[in-house]
Amino acid sequence: MSRAALVLGAREAAGVPAAVLAAGYLGFGALAAGHGLPLSLVVASTLAVWALPGQLILVEMNTLGAPHFAIVFTVALSSARFLPMTLVLMPLMRDARHRGWHYYVLAQLLALTGWTMAMARFPEIERAQRLAWFYGFTVVCLAASAAATATGYLIADLLTPLAKTGLVFMAPLYYLLILVGGVRQRTAALALACGALAGPLAYLGSAQWSVLVGGFAGGTLAYLIQRQGRLGG
Amino acid sequence: MAESWVLLALCGLATYAWRGLGARLSSEIDAESEVFAWISCVAYAMIAGLIARILVMPTGALAETTLVERALGSAVALGAYFWLTRRNLFAGVFAGAAAVWLMKLLI
């Protein structure tokens, strides 16, 4: 693995991406402390689930006393996005020189920030270097988020409810900006627009199934529209 | 407390199931194919749908803010990012969050 690419990825993460993720996880840690869960469990949730929406569902449903089956099912449905995300990113990193198990480790490290950044950066990075770059980037993001989760938990009493809300609000804002600002291809922009409409609409029908159904419907619609345009229809 | 750890492990496994399945199936997908083009549309749409839903209809802590506050906060973030600072993510995100915080504080 290329050390230079690993360091480059880590450096690119150790700035705005890690800082904004840390802010979001600071808020998450502080919220989770208020729900009476132990520190070790809350930090472990960042490492094991590594998806803020799923972790919020876990903490909030657990506090409401929902049955465990229902919690696991809802977290599973909210994480469905990882299937198409992994399917799209892995072929871009695949190289005959890498051993097969790397892809299964990277699959766990993959989350929204790393994925979006990789999709934007990979065209400029040589194929054989991408895997190392992605390791560097995502490990820094994960480490910063885990540290922020613990910090947020420990300083929860110092934060007002308003401050916690402000911190939790930073994560979706960050995703909004990197998606709107980072997408260059027309097809991707079209898929974002269709998904942004279909997601909330599907949520009105069924909260649990909204990510799957909305993404499927919005993505298919975007695909059909761009295909129609491409074929000159 | 052991029960909470089992619950966390199951949630971690449930999330990894999608990731692992994607890693497994990705070796059989051609990045130039139509199927790949469709899947990448679905990936972008799922992400956009989730973010839009969180901003429009949040649950939990964010539900303490109103739709107007979140819409104005998002607009401030986009404005600070695109116009005020030539695409500084840090400035955009902090301006948006600060705007919501100020609205809550003053109103």
XYZ file of C-alpha atoms in Angstrom:
340
model
C 0.000 0.000 0.000
C 1.242 3.470 -0.830
C 2.293 5.379 2.271
C 2.152 8.702 0.441
C -1.485 8.148 -0.559
C -2.354 7.036 2.986
C -0.858 10.215 4.450
C -2.528 12.351 1.780
C -5.942 10.874 2.615
C -5.371 11.370 6.345
C -4.311 14.990 5.781
C -7.344 15.765 3.664
C -9.588 14.394 6.413
C -7.789 16.223 9.242
C -9.392 19.584 8.590
C -12.949 20.537 7.810
C -14.281 16.952 7.369
C -13.013 15.756 10.763
C -13.991 19.024 12.474
C -17.577 18.962 11.223
C -17.987 15.255 11.953
C -16.572 15.899 15.421
C -19.141 18.652 15.982
C -21.960 16.291 15.013
C -20.649 13.493 17.223
C -20.062 15.931 20.093
C -23.782 16.632 19.902
C -24.581 12.926 19.660
C -22.401 12.086 22.684
C -24.049 14.836 24.727
C -27.538 13.667 23.748
C -26.727 10.042 24.528
C -25.396 11.010 27.985
C -28.798 12.536 28.694
C -30.414 9.183 27.905
C -28.485 7.466 30.711
C -26.380 5.072 28.618
C -22.820 4.212 29.757
C -19.905 6.032 28.107
C -18.279 2.850 26.780
C -21.466 1.797 25.002
C -22.006 5.201 23.421
C -18.438 5.361 22.081
C -18.678 1.740 20.899
C -21.802 2.668 18.922
C -19.737 5.121 16.863
C -17.203 2.387 16.064
C -19.712 -0.421 15.472
C -22.524 1.373 13.631
C -20.557 4.323 12.172
C -23.635 6.045 10.799
C -25.072 8.992 12.710
C -28.733 8.567 11.651
C -28.672 4.897 12.732
C -27.023 5.766 16.046
C -29.626 8.447 16.787
C -32.380 5.919 16.070
C -30.711 3.398 18.398
C -30.411 5.841 21.314
C -33.801 7.466 20.908
C -35.820 4.268 20.398
C -33.986 2.586 23.265
C -34.979 5.431 25.602
C -38.585 5.181 24.465
C -38.492 1.509 25.467
C -39.145 0.141 21.986
C -38.772 -3.647 21.585
C -35.242 -4.622 20.569
C -36.468 -6.316 17.426
C -38.069 -3.076 16.275
C -34.903 -1.077 17.018
C -32.634 -3.426 15.046
C -35.120 -3.518 12.161
C -35.387 0.282 11.971
C -31.609 0.746 12.166
C -31.196 -1.877 9.423
C -33.661 -0.123 7.109
C -32.089 3.285 7.739
C -28.701 1.831 6.728
C -29.852 0.437 3.382
C -28.001 3.240 1.597
C -24.718 1.464 2.332
C -25.501 -1.230 -0.237
C -25.597 1.023 -3.320
C -22.854 3.252 -1.853
C -20.483 0.284 -1.444
C -21.453 -1.157 -4.828
C -20.542 2.110 -6.523
C -17.317 2.875 -4.643
C -15.606 -0.528 -4.505
C -15.124 -0.996 -8.277
C -13.355 2.394 -8.319
C -10.836 1.152 -5.711
C -10.431 -2.392 -6.982
C -6.949 -3.300 -8.147
C -5.335 -6.686 -8.755
C -2.536 -5.780 -6.313
C -4.878 -5.447 -3.308
C -5.871 -8.468 -1.255
C -9.580 -9.277 -1.158
C -10.141 -8.726 2.584
C -9.317 -5.025 2.276
C -12.695 -4.399 0.657
C -14.540 -5.910 3.620
C -12.622 -3.709 6.093
C -13.155 -0.620 3.930
C -16.870 -1.440 3.774
C -17.061 -0.885 7.547
C -15.042 2.362 7.329
C -17.258 3.723 4.559
C -19.722 6.389 5.633
C -21.310 9.428 4.045
C -18.370 11.833 4.443
C -15.726 9.454 3.098
C -17.943 8.287 0.263
C -18.853 11.769 -0.953
C -15.245 12.939 -0.718
C -13.969 9.802 -2.507
C -16.488 10.197 -5.330
C -15.240 13.755 -5.835
C -11.500 12.998 -5.479
C -11.054 9.610 -7.175
C -10.968 10.906 -10.752
C -7.770 12.785 -9.805
C -6.173 9.875 -7.910
C -4.417 7.007 -9.646
C -6.418 3.768 -9.312
C -3.739 1.814 -7.402
C -3.446 4.660 -4.840
C -7.153 5.048 -4.071
C -7.428 2.260 -1.506
C -4.615 3.737 0.621
C -6.091 7.240 0.291
C -9.478 5.946 1.468
C -7.933 4.174 4.482
C -6.157 7.363 5.523
C -9.239 9.522 5.074
C -11.774 7.293 6.806
C -9.613 6.219 9.755
C -8.989 9.874 10.673
C -12.739 10.590 10.375
C -13.634 7.603 12.548
C -10.988 8.372 15.188
C -12.039 12.037 15.410
C -15.705 11.020 15.667
C -15.071 8.453 18.410
C -13.023 10.977 20.417
C -15.739 13.602 19.924
C -18.437 11.160 21.047
C -16.568 10.592 24.325
C -15.913 14.330 24.774
C -19.546 15.199 24.109
C -20.661 12.608 26.650
C -18.299 13.967 29.301
C -19.150 17.652 28.804
C -22.895 17.041 28.351
C -23.735 18.943 31.564
C -21.948 22.044 30.304
C -24.004 22.220 27.113
C -27.451 23.755 27.034
C -30.159 21.841 25.127
C -29.920 24.617 22.536
C -26.175 24.069 22.056
C -26.725 20.326 21.610
C -29.360 20.984 18.955
C -26.986 23.364 17.164
C -24.252 20.712 17.143
C -26.563 17.981 15.864
C -27.769 20.367 13.133
C -24.208 20.712 11.788
C -24.047 17.190 10.329
C -27.023 17.489 7.931
C -25.881 21.003 6.965
C -22.431 19.656 6.143
C -23.897 16.899 3.966
C -26.148 19.428 2.247
C -23.132 21.585 1.355
C -20.834 18.801 0.162
C -23.610 17.287 -1.942
C -24.777 20.553 -3.490
C -21.248 21.939 -3.857
C -19.323 18.799 -4.712
C -21.376 17.125 -7.409
C -20.152 17.857 -10.919
C -21.952 15.303 -13.096
C -25.417 16.124 -14.356
C -26.705 12.617 -13.701
C -25.635 12.757 -10.048
C -27.228 16.187 -9.623
C -30.451 14.872 -11.140
C -30.408 11.858 -8.801
C -29.871 14.154 -5.803
C -32.838 16.306 -6.802
C -35.143 13.322 -7.408
C -34.033 11.728 -4.139
C -34.519 14.945 -2.150
C -38.150 14.997 -3.324
C -38.844 11.266 -3.094
C -37.286 10.757 0.366
C -39.586 13.060 2.371
C -42.617 11.942 0.304
C -41.864 8.291 1.075
C -41.419 9.251 4.731
C -45.005 10.494 4.824
C -46.102 7.044 3.652
C -43.855 4.992 5.915
C -41.091 6.364 8.143
C -39.277 3.023 8.406
C -39.223 2.198 4.705
C -38.611 5.741 3.466
C -34.844 5.478 2.787
C -35.240 2.296 0.754
C -38.433 3.147 -1.106
C -37.630 6.840 -1.660
C -34.079 6.095 -2.844
C -35.237 3.334 -5.131
C -38.012 5.445 -6.673
C -36.022 8.684 -6.912
C -32.898 6.960 -8.247
C -34.811 4.978 -10.857
C -36.635 8.107 -11.996
C -33.325 9.997 -12.356
C -31.796 7.070 -14.257
C -34.734 6.907 -16.666
C -34.695 10.674 -17.269
C -30.973 10.772 -18.063
C -31.266 7.648 -20.243
C -34.072 9.265 -22.184
C -31.905 12.354 -22.675
C -28.899 10.278 -23.707
C -30.843 8.300 -26.287
C -32.076 11.575 -27.763
C -35.702 10.928 -26.813
C -26.590 -3.692 30.872
C -25.425 -6.809 28.982
C -28.698 -6.484 27.102
C -27.677 -3.056 25.747
C -24.424 -4.501 24.419
C -26.290 -7.280 22.618
C -28.594 -4.670 21.121
C -25.621 -2.592 19.966
C -23.920 -5.657 18.449
C -27.097 -6.512 16.536
C -27.425 -2.949 15.243
C -23.773 -3.009 14.165
C -24.294 -6.326 12.363
C -27.495 -5.105 10.724
C -25.621 -2.085 9.376
C -22.621 -4.134 8.281
C -24.872 -6.587 6.413
C -25.492 -3.899 3.750
C -21.844 -2.890 3.633
C -20.533 -6.472 3.431
C -23.104 -7.438 0.810
C -22.052 -4.434 -1.257
C -18.371 -5.400 -0.982
C -19.198 -8.972 -1.980
C -21.390 -8.068 -4.971
C -19.164 -5.224 -6.176
C -16.628 -7.657 -7.667
C -19.272 -8.772 -10.141
C -20.251 -5.319 -11.333
C -18.816 -3.596 -14.362
C -18.330 0.133 -13.690
C -19.198 0.892 -17.321
C -22.516 -0.987 -17.334
C -26.068 0.349 -17.287
C -26.746 -1.470 -14.009
C -23.886 0.454 -12.437
C -25.283 3.754 -13.726
C -28.668 2.902 -12.213
C -27.185 1.854 -8.851
C -25.200 5.075 -8.570
C -28.415 7.028 -9.195
C -30.080 5.062 -6.391
C -27.096 5.737 -4.065
C -27.261 9.503 -4.628
C -31.057 9.500 -4.325
C -30.993 7.558 -1.035
C -28.490 9.975 0.492
C -30.343 13.056 -0.740
C -33.645 11.598 0.478
C -32.239 10.973 3.936
C -30.702 14.449 4.293
C -33.838 16.137 2.944
C -35.979 14.151 5.357
C -33.751 15.080 8.324
C -33.963 18.771 7.383
C -37.689 18.831 6.559
C -39.097 16.310 9.051
C -36.540 15.619 11.791
C -37.059 13.437 14.834
C -35.522 13.712 18.279
C -33.411 16.739 19.225
C -33.705 18.507 15.876
C -37.500 18.364 16.120
C -37.160 21.108 18.777
C -36.483 23.548 15.940
C -39.208 24.741 13.577
C -39.261 24.170 9.830
C -38.741 27.906 9.249
C -35.676 27.943 11.506
C -34.140 24.964 9.725
C -34.957 26.401 6.279
C -33.373 29.759 7.179
C -30.387 27.981 8.747
C -29.884 25.954 5.551
C -30.201 29.095 3.426
C -27.610 30.914 5.566
C -25.251 27.918 5.276
C -25.622 27.801 1.478
C -25.228 31.589 1.196
C -22.121 31.680 3.382
C -20.642 28.754 1.480
C -21.278 29.837 -2.100
C -21.232 33.632 -1.962
C -19.534 34.935 1.152
C -16.530 32.665 1.434
C -15.832 31.026 -1.929
C -16.768 27.537 -0.810
C -15.423 27.351 2.702
C -17.261 24.377 4.255
C -16.317 25.356 7.767
C -17.802 28.836 7.397
C -20.958 27.498 5.755
C -21.710 24.894 8.386
C -20.953 27.162 11.345
C -22.911 30.097 9.904
C -25.954 27.854 9.399
C -25.812 26.353 12.878
C -25.169 29.775 14.447
C -28.170 31.215 12.602
C -30.479 28.557 14.073
C -28.946 29.045 17.496
C -29.465 32.837 17.317
C -33.057 32.482 16.117
C -33.808 30.168 19.048
C -32.075 32.485 21.479
C -33.720 35.727 20.359
C -37.226 34.609 19.473
